[in-house]
mmCIF file of C-alpha atoms in Angstrom:
data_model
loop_
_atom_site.group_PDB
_atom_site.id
_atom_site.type_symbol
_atom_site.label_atom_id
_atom_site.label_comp_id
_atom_site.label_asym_id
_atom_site.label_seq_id
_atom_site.Cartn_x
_atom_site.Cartn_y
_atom_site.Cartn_z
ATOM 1 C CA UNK S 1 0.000 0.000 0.000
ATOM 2 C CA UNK S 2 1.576 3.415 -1.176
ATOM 3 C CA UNK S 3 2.005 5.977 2.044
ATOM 4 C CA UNK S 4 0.249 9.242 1.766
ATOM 5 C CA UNK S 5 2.587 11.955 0.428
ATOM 6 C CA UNK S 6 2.329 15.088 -0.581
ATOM 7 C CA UNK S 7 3.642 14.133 -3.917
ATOM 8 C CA UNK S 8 0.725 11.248 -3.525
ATOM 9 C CA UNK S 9 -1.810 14.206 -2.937
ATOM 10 C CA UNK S 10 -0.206 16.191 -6.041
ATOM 11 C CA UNK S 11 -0.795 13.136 -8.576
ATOM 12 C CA UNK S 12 -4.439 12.631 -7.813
ATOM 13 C CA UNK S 13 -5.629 16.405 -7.606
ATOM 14 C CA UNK S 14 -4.060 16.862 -11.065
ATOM 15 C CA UNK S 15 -5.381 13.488 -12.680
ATOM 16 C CA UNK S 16 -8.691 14.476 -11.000
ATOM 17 C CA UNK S 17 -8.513 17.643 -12.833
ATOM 18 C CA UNK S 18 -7.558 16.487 -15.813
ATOM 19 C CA UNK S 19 -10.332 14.025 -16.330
ATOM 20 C CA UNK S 20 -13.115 16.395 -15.076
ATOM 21 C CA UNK S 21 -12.112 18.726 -17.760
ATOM 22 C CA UNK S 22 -11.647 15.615 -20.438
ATOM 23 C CA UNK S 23 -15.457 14.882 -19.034
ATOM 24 C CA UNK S 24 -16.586 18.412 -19.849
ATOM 25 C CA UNK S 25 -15.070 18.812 -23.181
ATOM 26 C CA UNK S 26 -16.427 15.647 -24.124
ATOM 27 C CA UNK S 27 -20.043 16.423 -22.883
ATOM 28 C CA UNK S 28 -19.843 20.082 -24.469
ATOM 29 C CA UNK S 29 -18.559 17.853 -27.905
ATOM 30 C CA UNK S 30 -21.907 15.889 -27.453
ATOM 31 C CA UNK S 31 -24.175 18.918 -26.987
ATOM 32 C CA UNK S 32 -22.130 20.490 -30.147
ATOM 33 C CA UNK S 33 -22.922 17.519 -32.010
ATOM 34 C CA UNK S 34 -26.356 16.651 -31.233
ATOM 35 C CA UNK S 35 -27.342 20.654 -31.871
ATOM 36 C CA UNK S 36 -25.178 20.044 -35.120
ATOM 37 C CA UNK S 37 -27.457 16.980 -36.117
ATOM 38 C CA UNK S 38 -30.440 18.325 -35.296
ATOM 39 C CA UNK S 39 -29.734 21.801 -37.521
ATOM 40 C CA UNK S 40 -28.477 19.827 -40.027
ATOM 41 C CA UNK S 41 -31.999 17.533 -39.811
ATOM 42 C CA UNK S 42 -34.162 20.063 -39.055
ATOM 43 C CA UNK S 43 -33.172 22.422 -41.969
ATOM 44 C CA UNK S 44 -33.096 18.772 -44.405
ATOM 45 C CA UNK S 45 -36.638 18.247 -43.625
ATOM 46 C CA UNK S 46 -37.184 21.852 -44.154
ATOM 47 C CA UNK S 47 -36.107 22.044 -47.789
ATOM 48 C CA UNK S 48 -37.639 18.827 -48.218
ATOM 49 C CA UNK S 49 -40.735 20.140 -47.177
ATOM 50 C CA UNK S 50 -40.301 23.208 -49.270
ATOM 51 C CA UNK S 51 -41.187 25.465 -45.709
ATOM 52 C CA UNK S 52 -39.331 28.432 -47.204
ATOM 53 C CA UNK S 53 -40.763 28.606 -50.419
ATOM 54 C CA UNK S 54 -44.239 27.656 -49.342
ATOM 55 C CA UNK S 55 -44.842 30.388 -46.914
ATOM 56 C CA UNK S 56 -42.836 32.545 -49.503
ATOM 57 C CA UNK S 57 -45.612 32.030 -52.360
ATOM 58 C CA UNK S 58 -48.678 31.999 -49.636
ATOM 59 C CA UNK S 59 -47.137 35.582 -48.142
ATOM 60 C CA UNK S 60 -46.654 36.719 -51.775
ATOM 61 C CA UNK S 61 -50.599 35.860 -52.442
ATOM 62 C CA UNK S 62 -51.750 37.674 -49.549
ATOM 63 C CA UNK S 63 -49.611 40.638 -50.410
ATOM 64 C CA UNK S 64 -50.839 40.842 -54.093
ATOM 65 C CA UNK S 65 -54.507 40.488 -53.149
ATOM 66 C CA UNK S 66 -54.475 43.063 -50.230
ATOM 67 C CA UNK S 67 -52.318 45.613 -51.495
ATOM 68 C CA UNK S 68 -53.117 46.955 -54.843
ATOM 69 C CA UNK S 69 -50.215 46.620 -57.479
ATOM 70 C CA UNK S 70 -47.868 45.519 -54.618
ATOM 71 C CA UNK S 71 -46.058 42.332 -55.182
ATOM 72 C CA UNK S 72 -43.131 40.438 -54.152
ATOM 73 C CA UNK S 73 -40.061 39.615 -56.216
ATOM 74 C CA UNK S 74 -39.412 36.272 -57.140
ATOM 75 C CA UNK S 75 -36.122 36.342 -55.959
ATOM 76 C CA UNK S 76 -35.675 34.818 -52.345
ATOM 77 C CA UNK S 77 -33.437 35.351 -49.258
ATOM 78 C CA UNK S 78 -33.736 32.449 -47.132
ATOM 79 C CA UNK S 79 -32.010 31.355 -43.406
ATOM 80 C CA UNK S 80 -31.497 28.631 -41.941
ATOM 81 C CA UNK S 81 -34.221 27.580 -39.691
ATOM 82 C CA UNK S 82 -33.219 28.051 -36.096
ATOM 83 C CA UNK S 83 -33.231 26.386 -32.820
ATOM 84 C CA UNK S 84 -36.999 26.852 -31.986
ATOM 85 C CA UNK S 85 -37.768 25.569 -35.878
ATOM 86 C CA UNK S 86 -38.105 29.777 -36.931
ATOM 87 C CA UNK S 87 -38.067 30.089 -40.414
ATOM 88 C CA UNK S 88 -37.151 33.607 -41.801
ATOM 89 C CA UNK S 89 -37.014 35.379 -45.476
ATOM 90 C CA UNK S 90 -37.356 37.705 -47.132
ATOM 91 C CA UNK S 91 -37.971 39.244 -50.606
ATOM 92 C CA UNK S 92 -38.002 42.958 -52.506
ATOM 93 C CA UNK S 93 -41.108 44.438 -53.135
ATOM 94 C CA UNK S 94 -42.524 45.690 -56.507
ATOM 95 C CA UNK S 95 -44.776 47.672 -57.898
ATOM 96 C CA UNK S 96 -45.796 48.398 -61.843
ATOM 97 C CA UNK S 97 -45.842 51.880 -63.048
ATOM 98 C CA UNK S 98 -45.705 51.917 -67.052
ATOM 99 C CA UNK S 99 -43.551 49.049 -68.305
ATOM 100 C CA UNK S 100 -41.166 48.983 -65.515
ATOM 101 C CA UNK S 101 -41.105 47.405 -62.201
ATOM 102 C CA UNK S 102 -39.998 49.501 -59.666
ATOM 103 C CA UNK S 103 -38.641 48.377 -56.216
ATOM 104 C CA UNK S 104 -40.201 50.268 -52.728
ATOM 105 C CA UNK S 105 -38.958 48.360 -50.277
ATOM 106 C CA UNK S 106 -38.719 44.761 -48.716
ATOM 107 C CA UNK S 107 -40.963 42.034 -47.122
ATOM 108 C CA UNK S 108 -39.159 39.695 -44.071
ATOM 109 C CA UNK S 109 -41.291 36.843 -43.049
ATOM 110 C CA UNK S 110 -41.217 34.940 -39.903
ATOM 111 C CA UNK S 111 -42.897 31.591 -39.524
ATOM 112 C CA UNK S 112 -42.722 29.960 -36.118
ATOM 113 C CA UNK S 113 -44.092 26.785 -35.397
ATOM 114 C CA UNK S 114 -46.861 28.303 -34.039
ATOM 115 C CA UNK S 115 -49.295 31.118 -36.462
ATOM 116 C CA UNK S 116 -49.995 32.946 -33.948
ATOM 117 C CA UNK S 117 -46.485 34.271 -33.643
ATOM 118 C CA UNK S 118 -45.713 34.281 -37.080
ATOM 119 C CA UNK S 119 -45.831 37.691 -38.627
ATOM 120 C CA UNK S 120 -44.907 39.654 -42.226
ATOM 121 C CA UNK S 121 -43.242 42.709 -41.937
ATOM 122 C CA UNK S 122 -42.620 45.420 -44.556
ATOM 123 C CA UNK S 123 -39.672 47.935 -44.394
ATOM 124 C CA UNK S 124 -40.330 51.008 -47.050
ATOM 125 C CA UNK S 125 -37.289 53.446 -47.445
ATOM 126 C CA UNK S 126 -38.983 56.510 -47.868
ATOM 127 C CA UNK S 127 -42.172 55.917 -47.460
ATOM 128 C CA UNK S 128 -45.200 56.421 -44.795
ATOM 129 C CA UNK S 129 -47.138 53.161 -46.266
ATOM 130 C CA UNK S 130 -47.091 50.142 -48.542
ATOM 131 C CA UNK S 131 -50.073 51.458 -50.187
ATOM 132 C CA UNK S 132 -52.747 54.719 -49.641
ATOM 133 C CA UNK S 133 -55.167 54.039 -52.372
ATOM 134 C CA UNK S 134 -58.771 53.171 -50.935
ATOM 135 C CA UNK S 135 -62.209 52.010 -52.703
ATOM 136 C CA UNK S 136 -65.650 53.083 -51.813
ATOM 137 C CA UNK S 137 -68.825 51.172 -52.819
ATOM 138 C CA UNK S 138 -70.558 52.378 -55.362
ATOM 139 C CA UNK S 139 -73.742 51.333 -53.143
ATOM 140 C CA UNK S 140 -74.693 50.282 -49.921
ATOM 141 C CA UNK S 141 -75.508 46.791 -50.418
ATOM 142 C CA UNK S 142 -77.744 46.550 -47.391
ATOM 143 C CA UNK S 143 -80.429 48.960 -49.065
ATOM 144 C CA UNK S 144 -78.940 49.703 -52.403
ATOM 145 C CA UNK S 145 -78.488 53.547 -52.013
ATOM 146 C CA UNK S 146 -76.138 55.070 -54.348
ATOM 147 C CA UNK S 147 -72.903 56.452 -52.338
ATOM 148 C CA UNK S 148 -70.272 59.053 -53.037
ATOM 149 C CA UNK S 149 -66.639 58.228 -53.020
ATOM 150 C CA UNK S 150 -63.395 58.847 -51.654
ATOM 151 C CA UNK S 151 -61.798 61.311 -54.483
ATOM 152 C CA UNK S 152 -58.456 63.136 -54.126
ATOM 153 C CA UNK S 153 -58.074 66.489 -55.134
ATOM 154 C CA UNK S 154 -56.382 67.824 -58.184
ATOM 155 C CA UNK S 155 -55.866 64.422 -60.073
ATOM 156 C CA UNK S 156 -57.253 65.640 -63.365
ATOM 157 C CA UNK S 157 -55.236 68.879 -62.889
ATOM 158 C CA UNK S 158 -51.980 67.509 -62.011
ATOM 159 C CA UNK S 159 -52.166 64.891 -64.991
ATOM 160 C CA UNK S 160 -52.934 67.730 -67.603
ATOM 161 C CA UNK S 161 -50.108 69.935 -66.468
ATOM 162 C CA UNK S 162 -47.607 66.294 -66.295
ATOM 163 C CA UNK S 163 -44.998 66.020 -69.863
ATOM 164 C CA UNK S 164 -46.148 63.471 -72.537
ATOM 165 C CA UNK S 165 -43.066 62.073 -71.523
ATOM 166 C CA UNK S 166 -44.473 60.556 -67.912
ATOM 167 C CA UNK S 167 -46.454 57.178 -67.279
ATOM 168 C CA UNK S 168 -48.486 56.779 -64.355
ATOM 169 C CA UNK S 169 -50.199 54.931 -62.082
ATOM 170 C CA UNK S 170 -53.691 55.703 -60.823
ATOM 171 C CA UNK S 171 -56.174 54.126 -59.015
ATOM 172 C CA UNK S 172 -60.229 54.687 -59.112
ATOM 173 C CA UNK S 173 -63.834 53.576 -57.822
ATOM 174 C CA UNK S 174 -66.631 52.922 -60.584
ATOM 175 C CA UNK S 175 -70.136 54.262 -60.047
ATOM 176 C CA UNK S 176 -72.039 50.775 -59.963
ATOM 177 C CA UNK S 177 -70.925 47.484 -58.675
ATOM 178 C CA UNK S 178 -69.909 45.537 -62.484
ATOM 179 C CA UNK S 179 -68.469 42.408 -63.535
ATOM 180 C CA UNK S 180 -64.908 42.143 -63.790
ATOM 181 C CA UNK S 181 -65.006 41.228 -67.600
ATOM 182 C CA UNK S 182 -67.397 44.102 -68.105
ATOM 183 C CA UNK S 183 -65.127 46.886 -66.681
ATOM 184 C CA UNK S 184 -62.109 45.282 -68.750
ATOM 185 C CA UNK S 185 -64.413 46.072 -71.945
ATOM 186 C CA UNK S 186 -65.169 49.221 -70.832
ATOM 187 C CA UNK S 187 -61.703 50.686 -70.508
ATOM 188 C CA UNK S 188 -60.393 48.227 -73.513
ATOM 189 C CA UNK S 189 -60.125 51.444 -76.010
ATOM 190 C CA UNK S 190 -57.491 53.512 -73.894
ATOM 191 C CA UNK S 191 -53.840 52.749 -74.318
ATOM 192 C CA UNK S 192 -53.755 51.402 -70.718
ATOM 193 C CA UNK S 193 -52.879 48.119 -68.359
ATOM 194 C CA UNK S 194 -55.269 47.104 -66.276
ATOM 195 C CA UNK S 195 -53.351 45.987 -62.669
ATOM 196 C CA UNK S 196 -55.979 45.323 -59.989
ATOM 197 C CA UNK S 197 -59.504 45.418 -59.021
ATOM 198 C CA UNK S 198 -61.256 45.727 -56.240
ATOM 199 C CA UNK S 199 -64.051 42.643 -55.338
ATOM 200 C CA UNK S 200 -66.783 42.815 -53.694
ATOM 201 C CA UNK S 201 -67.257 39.541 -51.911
ATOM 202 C CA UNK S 202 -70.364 39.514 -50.184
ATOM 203 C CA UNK S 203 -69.450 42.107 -46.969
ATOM 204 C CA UNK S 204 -72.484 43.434 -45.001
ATOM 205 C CA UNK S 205 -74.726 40.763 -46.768
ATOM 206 C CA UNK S 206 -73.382 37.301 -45.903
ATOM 207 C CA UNK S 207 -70.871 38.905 -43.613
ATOM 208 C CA UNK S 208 -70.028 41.974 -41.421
ATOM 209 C CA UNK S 209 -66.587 43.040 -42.432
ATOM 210 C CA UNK S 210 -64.069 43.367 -39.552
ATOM 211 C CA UNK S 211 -63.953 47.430 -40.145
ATOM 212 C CA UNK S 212 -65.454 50.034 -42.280
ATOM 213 C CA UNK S 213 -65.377 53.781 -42.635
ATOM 214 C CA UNK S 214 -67.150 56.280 -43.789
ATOM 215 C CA UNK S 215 -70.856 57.719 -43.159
ATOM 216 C CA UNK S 216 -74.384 57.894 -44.794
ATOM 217 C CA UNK S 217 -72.755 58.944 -48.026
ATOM 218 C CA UNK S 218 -69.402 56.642 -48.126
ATOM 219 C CA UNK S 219 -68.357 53.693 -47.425
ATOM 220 C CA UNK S 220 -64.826 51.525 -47.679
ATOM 221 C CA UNK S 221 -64.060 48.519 -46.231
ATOM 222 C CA UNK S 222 -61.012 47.033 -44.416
ATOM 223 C CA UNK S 223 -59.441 43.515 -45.070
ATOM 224 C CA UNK S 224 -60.862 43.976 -48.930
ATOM 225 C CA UNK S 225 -58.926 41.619 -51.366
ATOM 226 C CA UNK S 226 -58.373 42.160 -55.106
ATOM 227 C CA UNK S 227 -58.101 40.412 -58.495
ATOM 228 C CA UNK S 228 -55.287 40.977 -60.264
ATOM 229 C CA UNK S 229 -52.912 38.611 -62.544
ATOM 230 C CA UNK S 230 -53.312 34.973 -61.821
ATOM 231 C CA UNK S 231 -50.456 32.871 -60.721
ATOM 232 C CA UNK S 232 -49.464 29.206 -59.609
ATOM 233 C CA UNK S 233 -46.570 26.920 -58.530
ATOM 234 C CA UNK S 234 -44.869 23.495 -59.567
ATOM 235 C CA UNK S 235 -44.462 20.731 -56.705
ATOM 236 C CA UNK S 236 -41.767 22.637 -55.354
ATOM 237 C CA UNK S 237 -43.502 25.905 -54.646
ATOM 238 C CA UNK S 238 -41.869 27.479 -57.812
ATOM 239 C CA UNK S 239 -43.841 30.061 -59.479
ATOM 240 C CA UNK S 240 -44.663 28.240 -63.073
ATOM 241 C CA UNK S 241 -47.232 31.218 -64.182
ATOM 242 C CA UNK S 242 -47.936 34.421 -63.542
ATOM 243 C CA UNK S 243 -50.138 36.717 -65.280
ATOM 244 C CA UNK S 244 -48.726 40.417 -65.210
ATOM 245 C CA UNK S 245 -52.093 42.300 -66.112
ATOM 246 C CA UNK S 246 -55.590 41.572 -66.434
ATOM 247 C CA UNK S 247 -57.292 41.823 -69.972
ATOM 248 C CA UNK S 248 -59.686 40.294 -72.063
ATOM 249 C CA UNK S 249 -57.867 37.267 -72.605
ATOM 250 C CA UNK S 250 -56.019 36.637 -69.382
ATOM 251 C CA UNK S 251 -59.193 37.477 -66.714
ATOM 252 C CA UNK S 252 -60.831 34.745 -66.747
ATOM 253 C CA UNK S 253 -57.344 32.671 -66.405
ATOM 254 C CA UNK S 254 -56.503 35.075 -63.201
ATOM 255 C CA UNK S 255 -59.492 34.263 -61.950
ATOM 256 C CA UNK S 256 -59.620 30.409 -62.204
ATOM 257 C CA UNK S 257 -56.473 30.581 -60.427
ATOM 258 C CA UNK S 258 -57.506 32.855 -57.837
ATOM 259 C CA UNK S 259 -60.025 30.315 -56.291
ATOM 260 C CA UNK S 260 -57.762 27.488 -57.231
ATOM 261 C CA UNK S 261 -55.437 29.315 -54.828
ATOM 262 C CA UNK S 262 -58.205 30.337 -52.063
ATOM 263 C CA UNK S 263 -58.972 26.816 -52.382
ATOM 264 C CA UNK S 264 -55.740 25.466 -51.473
ATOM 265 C CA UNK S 265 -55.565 28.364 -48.624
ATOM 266 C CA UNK S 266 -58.482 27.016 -47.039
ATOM 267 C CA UNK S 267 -57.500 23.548 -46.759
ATOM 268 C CA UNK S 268 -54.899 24.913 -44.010
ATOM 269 C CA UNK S 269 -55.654 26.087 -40.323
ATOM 270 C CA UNK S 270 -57.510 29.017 -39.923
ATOM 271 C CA UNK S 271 -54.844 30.563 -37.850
ATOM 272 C CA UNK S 272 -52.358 30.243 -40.905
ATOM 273 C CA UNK S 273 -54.104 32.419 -43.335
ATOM 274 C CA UNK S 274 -55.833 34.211 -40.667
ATOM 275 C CA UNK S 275 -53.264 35.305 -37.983
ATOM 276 C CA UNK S 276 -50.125 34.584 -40.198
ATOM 277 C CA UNK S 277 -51.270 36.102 -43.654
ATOM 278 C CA UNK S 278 -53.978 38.290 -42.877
ATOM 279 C CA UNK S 279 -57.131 37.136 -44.620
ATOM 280 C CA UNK S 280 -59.915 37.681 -42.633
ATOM 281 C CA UNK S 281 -62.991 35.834 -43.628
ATOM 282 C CA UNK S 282 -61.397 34.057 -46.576
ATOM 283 C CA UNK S 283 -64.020 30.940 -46.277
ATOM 284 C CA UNK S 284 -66.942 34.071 -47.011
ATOM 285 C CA UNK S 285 -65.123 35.666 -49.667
ATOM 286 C CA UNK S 286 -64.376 32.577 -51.491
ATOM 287 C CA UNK S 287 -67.996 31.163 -51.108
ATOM 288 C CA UNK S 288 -69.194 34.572 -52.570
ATOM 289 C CA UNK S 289 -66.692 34.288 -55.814
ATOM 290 C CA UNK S 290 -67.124 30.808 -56.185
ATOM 291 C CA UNK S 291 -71.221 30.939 -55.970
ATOM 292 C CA UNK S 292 -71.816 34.915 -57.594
ATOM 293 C CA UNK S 293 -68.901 35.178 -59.825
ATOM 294 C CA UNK S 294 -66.149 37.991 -59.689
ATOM 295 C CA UNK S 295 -68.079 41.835 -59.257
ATOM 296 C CA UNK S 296 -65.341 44.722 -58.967
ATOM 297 C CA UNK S 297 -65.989 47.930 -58.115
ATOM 298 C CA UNK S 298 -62.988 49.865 -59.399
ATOM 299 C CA UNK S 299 -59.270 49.850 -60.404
ATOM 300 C CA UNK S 300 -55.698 50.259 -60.509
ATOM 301 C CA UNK S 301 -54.298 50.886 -63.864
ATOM 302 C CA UNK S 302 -51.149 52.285 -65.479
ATOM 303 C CA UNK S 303 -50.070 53.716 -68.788
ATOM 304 C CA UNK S 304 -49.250 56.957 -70.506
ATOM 305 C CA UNK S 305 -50.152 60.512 -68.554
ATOM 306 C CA UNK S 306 -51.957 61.311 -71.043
ATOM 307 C CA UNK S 307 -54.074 58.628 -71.768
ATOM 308 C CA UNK S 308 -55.087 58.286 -67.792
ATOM 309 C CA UNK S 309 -56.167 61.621 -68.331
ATOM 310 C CA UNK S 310 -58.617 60.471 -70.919
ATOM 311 C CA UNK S 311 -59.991 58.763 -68.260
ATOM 312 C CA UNK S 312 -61.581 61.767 -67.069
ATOM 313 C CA UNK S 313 -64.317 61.877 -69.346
ATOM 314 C CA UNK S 314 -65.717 58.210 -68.664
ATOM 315 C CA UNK S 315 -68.833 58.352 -66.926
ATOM 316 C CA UNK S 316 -68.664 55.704 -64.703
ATOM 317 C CA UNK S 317 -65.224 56.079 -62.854
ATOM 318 C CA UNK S 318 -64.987 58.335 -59.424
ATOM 319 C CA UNK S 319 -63.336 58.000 -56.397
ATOM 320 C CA UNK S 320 -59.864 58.859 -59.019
ATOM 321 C CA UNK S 321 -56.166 58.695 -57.337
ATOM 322 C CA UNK S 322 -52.910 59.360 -58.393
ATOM 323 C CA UNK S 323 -50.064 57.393 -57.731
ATOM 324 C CA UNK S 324 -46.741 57.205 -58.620
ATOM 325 C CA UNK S 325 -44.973 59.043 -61.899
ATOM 326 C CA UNK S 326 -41.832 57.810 -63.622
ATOM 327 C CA UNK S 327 -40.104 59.005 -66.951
ATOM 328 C CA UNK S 328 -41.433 57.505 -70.303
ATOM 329 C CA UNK S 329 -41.143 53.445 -70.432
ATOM 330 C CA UNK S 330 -43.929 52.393 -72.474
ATOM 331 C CA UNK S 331 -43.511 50.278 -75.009
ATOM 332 C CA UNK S 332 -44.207 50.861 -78.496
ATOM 333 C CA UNK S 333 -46.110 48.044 -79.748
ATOM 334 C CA UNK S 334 -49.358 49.684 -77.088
ATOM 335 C CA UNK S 335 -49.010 52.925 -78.642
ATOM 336 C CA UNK S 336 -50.899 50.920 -82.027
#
């Protein structure tokens, strides 16, 4: 039996310490490892599932319906999904004024596992808001009394004194509630693109819409969504069409794909294109479309100065609005 020492003593404090600290580096190289595997699974099963590019083309639908001539780019920033399984992206944002696409500012999306702290976000260098164009009903559906609308002043004058040089965007209500394919006729003799319209999709009738404003003699509505150019995706959430304006031969395309897409919507949770995306009452709206067909009740357009400001002179449009104004982009083939 080896006598006690201080040499003794020495030995076994420093093999003690040296295989508590082995034992700690080799439990912190097991955490590393096992939070290695499980990135390295969790973000596998991600892009297997398509995660990122499914919430980006869902986001991108909700953005194009709500916000008139808003849309999101198709190219895609994507992270890696973290710890907690948070998926975050992001994309520029777009709108069409003439020819050219312009870019005002950026969407980031966070999807957590649960909806109800998943959220869209929009930053806009420059800007107060994504969007300030509004649409009042041309009637109150609940006792079909004509209604007044939400007009800005000094459209008509500020497109007159505007260089033939300029294209423009602009945005307007119509007089009488109309089918979509009828207001496309209507405006199909003006050098124009037709972007957006407004639907109405049953509110105050089958249901109460989640806000209003306005007063005996006007009335918009919050949470209203839009038609505008149809699009789909591949297996892989790829985006295999899109329709870039809305006209006599593509409407009835855009709208096939707009239920085929509201349809697809609805077969998630409530709380995912509710709380996550935004779309209130999307089970009403799409009954409405689906069952009475797609009625608009105004537009946003783009084109030439001076052939918006033709539009002055058409009977049924009110409620005008201009947007914004770039330099001459218009291709020549629309001037025939």
């Amino acid at each position: 039996m080896t006598e006690w020492n201080k040499d003794l003593e020495k030995r076994i404090l420093k093999n003690s310490r040296f295989t508590l600290t082995f034992r700690i580096i080799r439990i912190l190289l097991l955490v590393f490892l096992i939070f290695a595997g499980y990135k390295i699974t969790a973000n596998i099963i991600a892009d297997k599932l398509n995660v990122g590019k499914e919430n980006a083309y869902f986001s991108k639908l909700a953005l194009e319906w709500t916000i008139p001539n808003v849309r999101g780019d198709a190219e895609l920033k994507e992270e890696s999904i973290s710890l907690f399984g948070t998926k975050r992206l992001s994309y520029n944002l777009i709108k069409m004024v003439g020819h050219d696409d312009i870019v005002i500012g950026k969407a980031t999306v966070t999807k957590r596992l649960l909806n109800s702290q998943s959220h869209i976000t929009y930053s806009l260098p420059g800007r107060e808001s994504i969007n300030e164009f509004s649409f009042s009903f041309p009637e109150d559906p609940r006792t079909e009394k004509k209604l007044e609308a939400n007009t800005w002043p000094n459209v008509w004058e500020t497109l007159e004194k505007l260089p033939e040089g300029t294209v423009g965007e602009m945005a307007f209500s119509t007089t009488s509630f109309m089918e979509s394919s009828q207001l496309i006729d209507s405006l199909k003799k003006y050098n124009i693109d037709i972007l957006w319209m407004p639907l109405y999709t049953g509110e105050f009738v089958d249901y109460d819409p989640s806000g209003w404003s306005g007063d005996d003699n006007i009335i918009m509505v919050s949470e209203i969504i839009g038609l505008t150019g149809g699009k789909e995706h591949d297996e892989n959430y790829y985006e295999s069409m899109l329709i870039n304006r809305l006209d006599e031969k593509s409407v009835i395309e855009s709208e096939k794909l707009m239920l085929k897409n509201m349809e697809e919507l609805l077969k998630k949770s409530e709380s995912y294109y509710e709380q996550f995306l935004g779309l209130g009452n999307l089970e009403q709206k799409y009954q409405y479309l689906n069952e009475e067909g797609f009625i608009v009740y105004g537009a946003v357009v783009t084109g030439p100065t001076k052939e918006l400001l033709k539009l002055k002179d058409v009977s049924f449009i009110q409620g005008e609005q201009l947007g914004e104004v770039e330099l001459w982009n218009w291709q020549l083939e629309n001037l025939e």
